[in-house]
Amino acid sequence: MVAESVLTESGAPAPGGGVTATGPIDPWAPDFAGDALVRRAHRIREAAHIVRERSTGRTGLAPGSESARTGLAADGLHQILGTLPPLYPEWLGDPSFCTAHGVRFPYVGGEMANGIATTRMVIALARADLMGFFGAGGLDHRSVERAVADLAAQLGVRRNWGVNLIHSPQEPELEERVAGLLVTRRVPAVSASAFMALTPAVVRCAVAGLATDPSGVIVRRTRVFAKVSRPEVAEQFLSPAPPAVLRVLVERGEITEREADLAAHVPVAEDLTVEADSGGHTDNRPLGVLLPVLVALRTELAARHGYRVPPRVGAAGGLGTPEALASAFAMGAAYVVTGSVNQVALEAGLSDEGKGLLGQADVADVTMAPASDMFELGVKLQVLRRGTMFPARAHQLYEVYRTCESLEAIPEDVRARLERDVLGGTVDELWSSTRQYWQDRDPGQLDRAERDPKHRMALLFRSYLGQSSRWAITGESARRTDYQIWCGPAMGAFNRWTKGSFLALPENRSAVQIALNLLEGAAVVTRAQQLRSYGVQLPAVAFAYRPRPLA
């Protein structure tokens, strides 16, 4: 990130030294209060001397130069308590994350399903030395294949991009096929999400291509990120792959004996993303509770298994403001992953109508609703509530599914209400289109539906849930009240932070500008907290960062 001058409210460059009622004084003079102190604190790319005024005991800041040190020593009025070096957003996370993934910043644009995290977004982030994952969840194999081909062609040998592998308990064959595609095309990074246990598919992604360098160090061809919110799931990804799963993969010919042997010495995931209160699939856990627990678990397992390089732990969920990012880094996050806020980015695969609804959201305008991909299991995900009837209508469908054994068993008045108010057509009409969809995607689901009437009902109801997210993507105006938009409370916090700034305008909301401003602001907040912890009495405004164009 290029250093830039700090600006005043009028847009003029801020003065370089202390300011009094009679005008500028020596350029090395300390600042002890007011706007001058805040401006000094916000110059994060400059060293700063922490200074005590001998006569009053006040603590303030002076430029961190040698000339300032000399001047302060000569005047006899001040004592230098210490010096803070420059601070850059690049330095907020674990340096090994940037080295391993070939990035400048410890920042990841997360995988938003159904291609909302588009190839265009991933390419923009990668070219800005950030990292991004394509949102493959919910897409058919052909769509993922096209996206991988596009990304590989555009990004070449870059390592700072990847594709999502989402656990698909209702479509295990699709999960296997996508995993095979990612391995075959040598996608550099895979973000595994919604897994409740390790499957052969995700283990294959982690193990295929394991080798040793000339010094005997194990190297990976594919680096797995595991997005988790439960310690028992985290432990599986932080441990070596289970021998039973490795045997299955060897027998299938999907990994070699050598790769299976090497897998016993490394964790399944090189990076573990702690997913707190996020949009989409979430356990709604607070990051301040979950992150320290999983960081400690990582440390314990790394020692138990004797890893040469411990897995890194990153943070996701609830990250919509600089303060949130600064908090995550302060708790030890090696990197941060943003999701909900990127849906309003120019590159996001969401309709302008959907982005408009997100732009009006506040922190309480979200709720939980049944998930399409895990509908039968009763799994819920977090969605936007304001401006859409989707959550209430999805709950109606699940309640009917829970209490009835088949479509035919639904009471006539309930069925009529669902057809009129939720489904937008008759059950017979909708089953015809649903049947055609599964005939193309996975005919085995139809075979099961013929044997199990309740599964047939689930497929029909899941059709509404699945289409509701696509309506939000395509901007289907006739179904605007049915938009399903995955969203966490971070979206409301982002809207409050950006209100009235250049990032409030849709045309300025690129994924890269969102990322750079969040990181820049996190560095400003981090520096302010450093100064306060050393006794500098900063006003509250010193902890606030206003978005501005960055390069």
Coordinates of C-alpha atoms in Angstrom, one line a residue:
M1 CA 0.0 0.0 0.0
V2 CA 1.4 3.3 -1.0
A3 CA 1.9 5.9 1.8
E4 CA -0.1 9.0 1.4
S5 CA -0.4 12.3 3.2
V6 CA -2.9 12.6 6.0
L7 CA -5.7 15.0 5.1
T8 CA -7.7 17.4 7.2
E9 CA -11.5 17.8 6.8
S10 CA -10.9 20.5 4.2
G11 CA -8.7 18.3 2.2
A12 CA -5.5 20.3 2.8
P13 CA -2.4 18.5 4.0
A14 CA -2.1 18.4 7.8
P15 CA 0.6 20.5 9.4
G16 CA 3.9 18.7 10.0
G17 CA 4.6 19.9 13.6
G18 CA 3.0 21.1 16.7
V19 CA 0.5 23.9 16.5
T20 CA -0.3 26.7 19.0
A21 CA -2.7 29.7 18.9
T22 CA 0.2 31.8 17.6
G23 CA 1.1 29.4 14.8
P24 CA 3.6 26.6 14.0
I25 CA 6.5 26.0 16.4
D26 CA 9.6 23.7 16.0
P27 CA 8.9 20.8 13.6
W28 CA 10.0 18.3 16.3
A29 CA 7.8 19.8 19.0
P30 CA 5.5 17.2 20.7
D31 CA 1.7 17.2 20.4
F32 CA -0.2 16.6 23.6
A33 CA -3.9 17.0 22.8
G34 CA -6.6 17.8 20.2
D35 CA -6.5 17.4 16.4
A36 CA -2.7 17.8 16.2
L37 CA -2.2 14.7 18.5
V38 CA -4.8 12.7 16.5
R39 CA -3.0 13.6 13.2
R40 CA 0.3 12.5 14.7
A41 CA -1.2 9.2 15.9
H42 CA -2.7 8.5 12.4
R43 CA 0.7 8.8 10.7
I44 CA 1.2 5.1 11.1
R45 CA 4.0 4.9 8.5
E46 CA 6.2 7.3 10.6
A47 CA 8.1 6.4 13.7
A48 CA 7.0 8.4 16.8
H49 CA 8.7 9.3 20.0
I50 CA 6.5 9.0 23.1
V51 CA 7.3 12.1 25.2
R52 CA 6.6 13.2 28.7
E53 CA 6.4 16.9 29.4
R54 CA 8.5 17.4 32.6
S55 CA 6.5 20.3 34.0
T56 CA 3.0 18.8 33.7
G57 CA 3.6 15.0 33.4
R58 CA 1.5 15.0 30.2
T59 CA 2.4 12.3 27.7
G60 CA 2.3 13.1 24.0
L61 CA 3.9 12.4 20.6
A62 CA 6.8 13.8 18.6
P63 CA 8.2 12.9 15.2
G64 CA 10.4 9.8 15.5
S65 CA 13.4 11.2 13.7
E66 CA 16.9 11.6 15.0
S67 CA 16.6 15.4 14.6
A68 CA 13.6 15.4 16.9
R69 CA 15.4 13.3 19.4
T70 CA 18.3 15.8 19.4
G71 CA 15.9 18.8 19.7
L72 CA 14.0 17.2 22.6
A73 CA 17.2 16.3 24.4
A74 CA 18.5 19.9 24.0
D75 CA 15.4 21.7 25.2
G76 CA 15.4 20.1 28.6
L77 CA 11.6 20.3 28.8
H78 CA 10.8 16.8 27.7
Q79 CA 11.7 13.2 28.4
I80 CA 11.6 10.6 25.6
L81 CA 9.9 7.5 27.1
G82 CA 10.2 5.3 24.0
T83 CA 9.9 5.2 20.3
L84 CA 7.4 3.3 18.2
P85 CA 8.6 2.2 14.7
P86 CA 6.4 2.6 11.6
L87 CA 3.4 0.3 11.3
Y88 CA 2.1 -1.0 8.0
P89 CA -1.1 -2.9 7.3
E90 CA 1.0 -5.7 5.8
W91 CA 2.5 -6.4 9.2
L92 CA -0.8 -7.0 11.1
G93 CA -0.9 -10.8 10.6
D94 CA 1.5 -13.7 10.6
P95 CA 4.3 -13.0 8.1
S96 CA 4.4 -16.7 7.2
F97 CA 0.9 -16.4 5.7
C98 CA 2.0 -13.8 3.2
T99 CA 5.1 -15.9 2.3
A100 CA 3.3 -19.1 1.9
H101 CA 0.5 -17.7 -0.3
G102 CA 2.5 -15.1 -2.2
V103 CA 0.6 -12.1 -0.9
R104 CA 1.4 -8.7 0.5
F105 CA -1.5 -8.5 2.9
P106 CA -2.9 -11.0 5.4
Y107 CA -6.4 -10.7 3.9
V108 CA -8.7 -13.1 2.1
G109 CA -11.9 -12.4 0.2
G110 CA -14.1 -15.4 1.3
E111 CA -16.0 -17.7 -1.0
M112 CA -19.6 -16.6 -1.3
A113 CA -21.6 -19.4 -2.8
N114 CA -23.4 -19.6 -6.1
G115 CA -20.6 -17.7 -7.7
I116 CA -21.3 -14.5 -5.8
A117 CA -17.6 -14.5 -5.1
T118 CA -17.0 -14.3 -8.9
T119 CA -13.8 -15.0 -10.9
R120 CA -13.7 -11.3 -11.5
M121 CA -13.5 -10.7 -7.8
V122 CA -10.8 -13.3 -7.2
I123 CA -8.7 -12.0 -10.1
A124 CA -9.0 -8.4 -8.8
L125 CA -7.9 -9.4 -5.3
A126 CA -5.1 -11.6 -6.5
R127 CA -3.7 -8.8 -8.7
A128 CA -3.7 -6.5 -5.7
D129 CA -1.6 -8.9 -3.7
L130 CA -4.5 -10.0 -1.6
M131 CA -6.1 -13.5 -1.7
G132 CA -9.6 -14.6 -2.9
F133 CA -11.7 -17.8 -3.2
F134 CA -14.2 -18.4 -5.9
G135 CA -17.7 -19.3 -4.5
A136 CA -18.2 -22.7 -6.0
G137 CA -20.8 -23.8 -3.4
G138 CA -24.2 -24.5 -4.9
L139 CA -22.9 -24.6 -8.5
D140 CA -22.9 -27.5 -10.9
H141 CA -19.7 -29.2 -12.0
R142 CA -19.6 -27.6 -15.4
S143 CA -19.9 -24.1 -13.9
V144 CA -17.0 -24.8 -11.5
E145 CA -14.9 -26.2 -14.3
R146 CA -15.4 -23.1 -16.4
A147 CA -14.5 -20.9 -13.4
V148 CA -11.3 -22.8 -12.7
A149 CA -10.2 -22.6 -16.3
D150 CA -10.8 -18.9 -16.4
L151 CA -8.9 -18.3 -13.1
A152 CA -5.9 -20.5 -14.2
A153 CA -5.7 -18.6 -17.5
Q154 CA -5.9 -15.2 -16.0
L155 CA -3.7 -15.7 -12.9
G156 CA -1.1 -18.1 -14.4
V157 CA 1.6 -19.0 -11.8
R158 CA 0.1 -16.9 -9.0
R159 CA -0.5 -18.8 -5.8
N160 CA -2.9 -16.4 -4.1
W161 CA -6.2 -17.7 -5.3
G162 CA -8.4 -20.7 -4.7
V163 CA -11.8 -22.3 -5.0
N164 CA -14.3 -23.4 -2.4
L165 CA -15.1 -27.1 -1.7
I166 CA -18.3 -27.1 0.2
H167 CA -19.5 -30.2 2.1
S168 CA -22.5 -31.6 0.2
P169 CA -24.1 -34.4 2.4
Q170 CA -27.1 -34.6 0.0
E171 CA -24.9 -34.7 -3.1
P172 CA -21.7 -36.6 -2.1
E173 CA -21.0 -37.5 -5.8
L174 CA -20.9 -33.7 -6.6
E175 CA -18.5 -33.1 -3.7
E176 CA -16.2 -35.9 -5.0
R177 CA -16.3 -34.6 -8.6
V178 CA -15.5 -31.0 -7.6
A179 CA -12.6 -32.3 -5.4
G180 CA -11.3 -34.3 -8.4
L181 CA -11.5 -31.2 -10.6
L182 CA -9.5 -29.1 -8.1
V183 CA -6.8 -31.7 -7.8
T184 CA -6.6 -32.4 -11.5
R185 CA -6.4 -28.7 -12.4
R186 CA -3.9 -28.1 -9.6
V187 CA -5.8 -25.3 -8.0
P188 CA -3.3 -23.7 -5.6
A189 CA -5.7 -23.3 -2.6
V190 CA -8.9 -24.9 -1.5
S191 CA -11.2 -23.5 1.1
A192 CA -13.2 -26.4 2.8
S193 CA -16.4 -25.2 4.3
A194 CA -19.5 -26.6 6.1
F195 CA -17.7 -29.9 6.9
M196 CA -18.8 -31.7 10.0
A197 CA -16.3 -34.5 9.6
L198 CA -13.5 -35.2 7.2
T199 CA -14.5 -36.9 3.9
P200 CA -12.3 -38.6 1.3
A201 CA -12.9 -35.6 -1.0
V202 CA -11.4 -33.0 1.3
V203 CA -8.6 -35.3 2.4
R204 CA -7.7 -36.0 -1.3
C205 CA -7.4 -32.2 -1.9
A206 CA -4.9 -31.9 1.0
V207 CA -2.8 -35.0 0.3
A208 CA -2.6 -35.2 -3.5
G209 CA 0.7 -33.8 -4.6
L210 CA 2.5 -34.1 -1.3
A211 CA 6.3 -34.4 -1.9
T212 CA 9.6 -33.5 -0.3
D213 CA 12.2 -30.9 -1.3
P214 CA 15.9 -31.7 -1.6
S215 CA 16.3 -31.1 2.1
G216 CA 13.6 -33.6 3.0
V217 CA 11.0 -31.0 4.0
I218 CA 7.4 -31.9 3.0
V219 CA 5.9 -29.5 0.5
R220 CA 2.3 -29.2 -0.6
R221 CA 0.9 -28.7 -4.1
T222 CA -2.5 -27.7 -2.8
R223 CA -3.0 -25.8 0.4
V224 CA -6.2 -26.4 2.3
F225 CA -8.0 -23.7 4.3
A226 CA -10.5 -25.2 6.7
K227 CA -13.4 -23.0 7.7
V228 CA -14.7 -24.2 11.1
S229 CA -16.7 -23.0 14.1
R230 CA -16.4 -26.1 16.4
P231 CA -13.4 -27.4 18.3
E232 CA -14.2 -31.1 17.4
V233 CA -14.2 -30.3 13.7
A234 CA -11.1 -28.1 14.0
E235 CA -9.2 -31.0 15.7
Q236 CA -9.8 -33.2 12.6
F237 CA -8.4 -30.6 10.2
L238 CA -5.5 -29.8 12.5
S239 CA -4.5 -33.5 12.8
P240 CA -2.9 -35.8 10.1
A241 CA -5.4 -37.4 7.8
P242 CA -7.0 -40.6 9.2
P243 CA -5.3 -43.8 8.0
A244 CA -8.6 -45.4 7.1
V245 CA -9.5 -42.5 4.7
L246 CA -6.0 -42.6 3.2
R247 CA -6.3 -46.3 2.6
V248 CA -9.6 -45.7 0.7
L249 CA -7.9 -43.1 -1.5
V250 CA -4.9 -45.3 -2.2
E251 CA -7.2 -48.2 -3.2
R252 CA -9.1 -45.9 -5.5
G253 CA -5.9 -44.8 -7.1
E254 CA -6.5 -41.2 -6.2
I255 CA -3.3 -40.8 -4.1
T256 CA -0.1 -42.7 -4.1
E257 CA 1.4 -44.8 -1.2
R258 CA 4.1 -42.2 -1.0
E259 CA 1.6 -39.4 -0.6
A260 CA -0.2 -41.4 2.1
D261 CA 3.0 -41.9 4.0
L262 CA 3.8 -38.2 3.9
A263 CA 0.3 -37.3 5.0
A264 CA 1.0 -38.9 8.4
H265 CA 3.4 -36.0 9.2
V266 CA 1.3 -32.9 8.3
P267 CA -2.1 -31.6 9.3
V268 CA -4.9 -31.8 6.8
A269 CA -5.3 -28.0 6.8
E270 CA -2.3 -25.6 6.6
D271 CA -4.6 -22.7 7.5
L272 CA -7.6 -22.9 9.8
T273 CA -10.2 -20.2 9.4
V274 CA -12.3 -19.6 12.6
E275 CA -15.8 -18.7 11.4
A276 CA -17.7 -16.7 14.0
D277 CA -21.0 -14.9 13.5
S278 CA -21.1 -14.8 9.7
G279 CA -23.5 -14.8 6.8
G280 CA -24.7 -18.2 5.5
H281 CA -23.7 -21.3 7.4
T282 CA -22.8 -20.2 10.9
D283 CA -23.0 -21.3 14.5
N284 CA -23.3 -17.6 15.6
R285 CA -20.4 -17.9 17.9
P286 CA -18.7 -14.7 19.0
L287 CA -15.2 -14.3 17.6
G288 CA -13.8 -13.2 21.0
V289 CA -14.9 -16.6 22.5
L290 CA -14.1 -18.9 19.6
L291 CA -10.7 -17.6 18.3
P292 CA -8.7 -18.0 21.5
V293 CA -10.1 -21.5 22.0
L294 CA -9.0 -22.7 18.6
V295 CA -5.6 -20.9 18.7
A296 CA -4.9 -22.8 21.9
L297 CA -6.1 -26.0 20.3
R298 CA -3.8 -25.5 17.4
T299 CA -0.8 -25.0 19.7
E300 CA -1.7 -28.1 21.6
L301 CA -2.0 -30.3 18.5
A302 CA 1.1 -28.9 16.8
A303 CA 3.1 -29.9 19.9
R304 CA 1.4 -33.3 20.1
H305 CA 2.1 -34.2 16.5
G306 CA 5.5 -32.5 16.3
Y307 CA 4.8 -30.4 13.3
R308 CA 7.8 -28.6 11.8
V309 CA 5.5 -25.7 10.8
P310 CA 2.3 -25.3 13.0
P311 CA -0.9 -24.5 11.1
R312 CA -2.0 -20.9 11.0
V313 CA -5.3 -19.7 12.5
G314 CA -7.3 -16.9 10.8
A315 CA -10.5 -15.2 11.6
A316 CA -13.8 -14.8 9.8
G317 CA -17.3 -13.6 10.7
G318 CA -18.3 -10.2 12.0
L319 CA -15.5 -8.4 10.2
G320 CA -17.1 -5.3 8.7
T321 CA -15.1 -2.5 10.3
P322 CA -11.4 -1.6 10.9
E323 CA -12.0 -2.1 14.7
A324 CA -13.2 -5.6 14.1
L325 CA -10.1 -6.5 12.0
A326 CA -7.8 -4.9 14.6
S327 CA -9.5 -6.9 17.3
A328 CA -9.0 -10.2 15.4
F329 CA -5.3 -9.5 14.8
A330 CA -4.9 -8.5 18.4
M331 CA -6.2 -11.9 19.5
G332 CA -3.6 -13.6 17.3
A333 CA -5.3 -14.1 14.0
A334 CA -2.7 -14.9 11.3
Y335 CA -5.0 -13.5 8.6
V336 CA -8.6 -12.3 8.2
V337 CA -11.4 -13.4 5.9
T338 CA -14.3 -11.1 4.9
G339 CA -17.6 -12.2 3.4
S340 CA -20.8 -10.4 3.8
V341 CA -19.4 -6.9 3.0
N342 CA -17.9 -8.1 -0.3
Q343 CA -21.4 -8.8 -1.6
V344 CA -21.8 -5.1 -2.2
A345 CA -18.6 -4.9 -4.2
L346 CA -18.6 -4.0 -7.9
E347 CA -17.3 -7.5 -8.8
A348 CA -19.8 -9.4 -6.7
G349 CA -22.2 -11.7 -8.5
L350 CA -25.3 -10.2 -6.8
S351 CA -27.9 -8.1 -8.6
D352 CA -28.0 -4.3 -8.1
E353 CA -31.4 -4.9 -6.3
G354 CA -29.8 -7.3 -3.9
K355 CA -26.9 -5.0 -3.3
G356 CA -29.4 -2.2 -2.7
L357 CA -31.1 -4.2 0.1
L358 CA -27.7 -5.0 1.7
G359 CA -26.8 -1.3 1.6
Q360 CA -29.8 -0.5 3.8
A361 CA -29.1 -3.2 6.4
D362 CA -28.3 -2.4 10.0
V363 CA -26.7 -4.7 12.5
A364 CA -30.1 -6.2 13.7
D365 CA -31.5 -6.8 10.2
V366 CA -30.4 -10.4 9.9
T367 CA -32.0 -13.7 11.0
M368 CA -31.7 -17.5 10.7
A369 CA -33.5 -19.5 8.0
P370 CA -33.5 -23.1 6.7
A371 CA -30.5 -24.0 4.4
S372 CA -31.2 -25.5 1.0
D373 CA -28.2 -27.8 1.0
M374 CA -28.9 -29.3 4.4
F375 CA -32.6 -28.8 4.6
E376 CA -33.5 -32.3 5.8
L377 CA -31.0 -32.0 8.6
G378 CA -32.6 -28.9 9.9
V379 CA -29.5 -26.8 9.4
K380 CA -30.0 -23.1 9.3
L381 CA -28.0 -20.2 7.8
Q382 CA -27.9 -16.5 8.5
V383 CA -29.7 -14.2 5.9
L384 CA -30.9 -10.7 5.4
R385 CA -34.3 -10.1 7.0
R386 CA -35.0 -6.5 6.1
G387 CA -36.7 -6.0 2.7
T388 CA -37.4 -9.7 2.0
M389 CA -40.0 -12.3 3.1
F390 CA -37.7 -15.2 2.5
P391 CA -36.9 -16.1 6.1
A392 CA -40.6 -16.4 7.1
R393 CA -41.5 -18.3 4.0
A394 CA -38.6 -20.7 4.3
H395 CA -39.6 -21.4 7.9
Q396 CA -43.1 -22.2 6.7
L397 CA -41.8 -24.8 4.3
Y398 CA -39.6 -26.5 6.9
E399 CA -42.4 -26.7 9.4
V400 CA -44.6 -28.4 6.8
Y401 CA -41.7 -30.8 6.0
R402 CA -41.2 -31.6 9.7
T403 CA -44.9 -32.4 10.3
C404 CA -46.0 -34.1 7.1
E405 CA -44.7 -37.3 5.5
S406 CA -45.4 -36.4 1.9
L407 CA -46.8 -33.7 -0.4
E408 CA -50.0 -35.6 -0.6
A409 CA -50.3 -35.5 3.2
I410 CA -50.2 -31.7 3.4
P411 CA -53.7 -30.4 4.5
E412 CA -55.5 -28.9 1.6
D413 CA -55.7 -25.4 3.1
V414 CA -52.0 -25.4 4.0
R415 CA -51.1 -26.6 0.5
A416 CA -53.2 -23.9 -1.1
R417 CA -51.6 -21.2 1.1
L418 CA -48.1 -22.5 0.3
E419 CA -48.8 -22.5 -3.5
R420 CA -50.2 -19.0 -3.4
D421 CA -48.0 -17.2 -0.9
V422 CA -44.7 -19.1 -1.0
L423 CA -44.1 -21.3 -4.0
G424 CA -45.7 -19.2 -6.7
G425 CA -47.3 -22.1 -8.5
T426 CA -49.0 -25.4 -8.0
V427 CA -47.2 -28.4 -6.5
D428 CA -47.6 -30.3 -9.7
E429 CA -46.2 -27.5 -11.8
L430 CA -43.3 -27.0 -9.6
W431 CA -42.5 -30.7 -9.3
S432 CA -42.2 -30.9 -13.1
S433 CA -39.5 -28.2 -13.1
T434 CA -37.8 -29.7 -10.0
R435 CA -37.7 -33.1 -11.7
Q436 CA -36.1 -31.6 -14.8
Y437 CA -33.4 -29.9 -12.6
W438 CA -32.4 -33.0 -10.8
Q439 CA -32.5 -35.1 -14.0
D440 CA -29.7 -32.8 -15.3
R441 CA -27.8 -32.5 -12.1
D442 CA -28.1 -35.8 -10.2
P443 CA -30.7 -38.4 -11.4
G444 CA -30.0 -40.5 -8.3
Q445 CA -32.0 -37.9 -6.3
L446 CA -35.1 -38.7 -8.4
D447 CA -34.6 -42.5 -7.9
R448 CA -34.6 -41.8 -4.2
A449 CA -37.7 -39.6 -4.5
E450 CA -39.6 -42.4 -6.1
R451 CA -38.9 -44.6 -3.1
D452 CA -39.3 -41.9 -0.4
P453 CA -42.2 -39.5 -0.7
K454 CA -40.7 -37.3 2.1
H455 CA -37.5 -36.9 0.0
R456 CA -39.7 -35.8 -2.9
M457 CA -41.2 -33.2 -0.7
A458 CA -37.8 -32.1 0.4
L459 CA -36.6 -31.7 -3.2
L460 CA -39.6 -29.5 -4.1
F461 CA -39.1 -27.3 -1.0
R462 CA -35.4 -27.1 -1.6
S463 CA -36.2 -25.9 -5.1
Y464 CA -37.7 -22.7 -3.7
L465 CA -34.8 -22.3 -1.3
G466 CA -32.3 -22.7 -4.1
Q467 CA -34.1 -20.5 -6.5
S468 CA -34.5 -17.7 -4.0
S469 CA -30.8 -17.1 -3.9
R470 CA -30.6 -17.2 -7.7
W471 CA -33.4 -14.6 -7.9
A472 CA -31.3 -12.3 -5.8
I473 CA -28.3 -12.9 -8.1
T474 CA -30.2 -12.3 -11.3
G475 CA -32.4 -9.5 -9.9
E476 CA -35.7 -11.3 -10.7
S477 CA -38.0 -8.3 -10.0
A478 CA -41.2 -10.4 -9.8
R479 CA -39.7 -12.4 -6.9
R480 CA -38.0 -9.5 -5.0
T481 CA -39.8 -10.4 -1.8
D482 CA -38.3 -13.9 -2.0
Y483 CA -34.7 -12.9 -2.2
Q484 CA -32.4 -15.0 -0.1
I485 CA -29.3 -13.0 0.7
W486 CA -26.7 -14.5 3.0
C487 CA -25.7 -11.8 5.4
G488 CA -24.2 -11.4 8.9
P489 CA -24.4 -8.4 11.2
A490 CA -21.1 -7.2 9.9
M491 CA -23.0 -5.8 6.9
G492 CA -24.8 -3.3 9.1
A493 CA -21.6 -2.3 10.9
F494 CA -19.9 -1.8 7.5
N495 CA -22.8 0.5 6.4
R496 CA -22.5 2.6 9.5
W497 CA -18.8 2.9 9.1
T498 CA -18.9 3.9 5.4
K499 CA -21.9 6.2 5.7
G500 CA -21.2 9.6 4.1
S501 CA -17.7 8.4 2.9
F502 CA -16.6 7.6 -0.7
L503 CA -17.3 3.9 0.1
A504 CA -20.9 4.7 0.6
L505 CA -21.3 5.1 -3.2
P506 CA -21.9 1.8 -5.0
E507 CA -19.5 2.8 -7.9
N508 CA -16.6 3.1 -5.4
R509 CA -17.1 -0.2 -3.7
S510 CA -14.6 -2.4 -5.4
A511 CA -13.4 -5.5 -3.5
V512 CA -9.9 -4.1 -3.4
Q513 CA -10.9 -0.7 -2.0
I514 CA -13.0 -2.4 0.7
A515 CA -10.0 -4.6 1.6
L516 CA -7.4 -1.8 1.6
N517 CA -9.6 0.5 3.7
L518 CA -10.4 -2.2 6.2
L519 CA -6.7 -3.0 6.6
E520 CA -5.6 0.6 6.7
G521 CA -8.2 1.4 9.3
A522 CA -7.1 -1.7 11.3
A523 CA -3.5 -0.4 11.4
V524 CA -4.7 3.0 12.5
V525 CA -6.8 1.5 15.4
T526 CA -3.9 -0.8 16.3
R527 CA -1.5 2.2 16.5
A528 CA -4.0 4.1 18.6
Q529 CA -4.3 1.2 21.0
Q530 CA -0.5 0.9 21.2
L531 CA -0.2 4.6 22.1
R532 CA -2.9 4.4 24.7
S533 CA -1.3 1.4 26.4
Y534 CA 1.9 3.5 26.8
G535 CA 0.0 6.3 28.5
V536 CA -0.8 8.7 25.7
Q537 CA -4.2 10.1 26.4
L538 CA -5.9 9.9 23.0
P539 CA -9.3 11.2 22.3
A540 CA -11.9 8.7 21.0
V541 CA -11.6 10.1 17.4
A542 CA -8.1 8.7 17.3
F543 CA -9.6 5.3 17.1
A544 CA -11.7 6.2 14.1
Y545 CA -10.7 5.8 10.4
R546 CA -12.5 7.5 7.6
P547 CA -12.5 5.5 4.3
R548 CA -10.7 7.1 1.4
P549 CA -9.4 6.0 -2.0
L550 CA -6.2 4.0 -1.6
A551 CA -3.7 2.4 -4.0

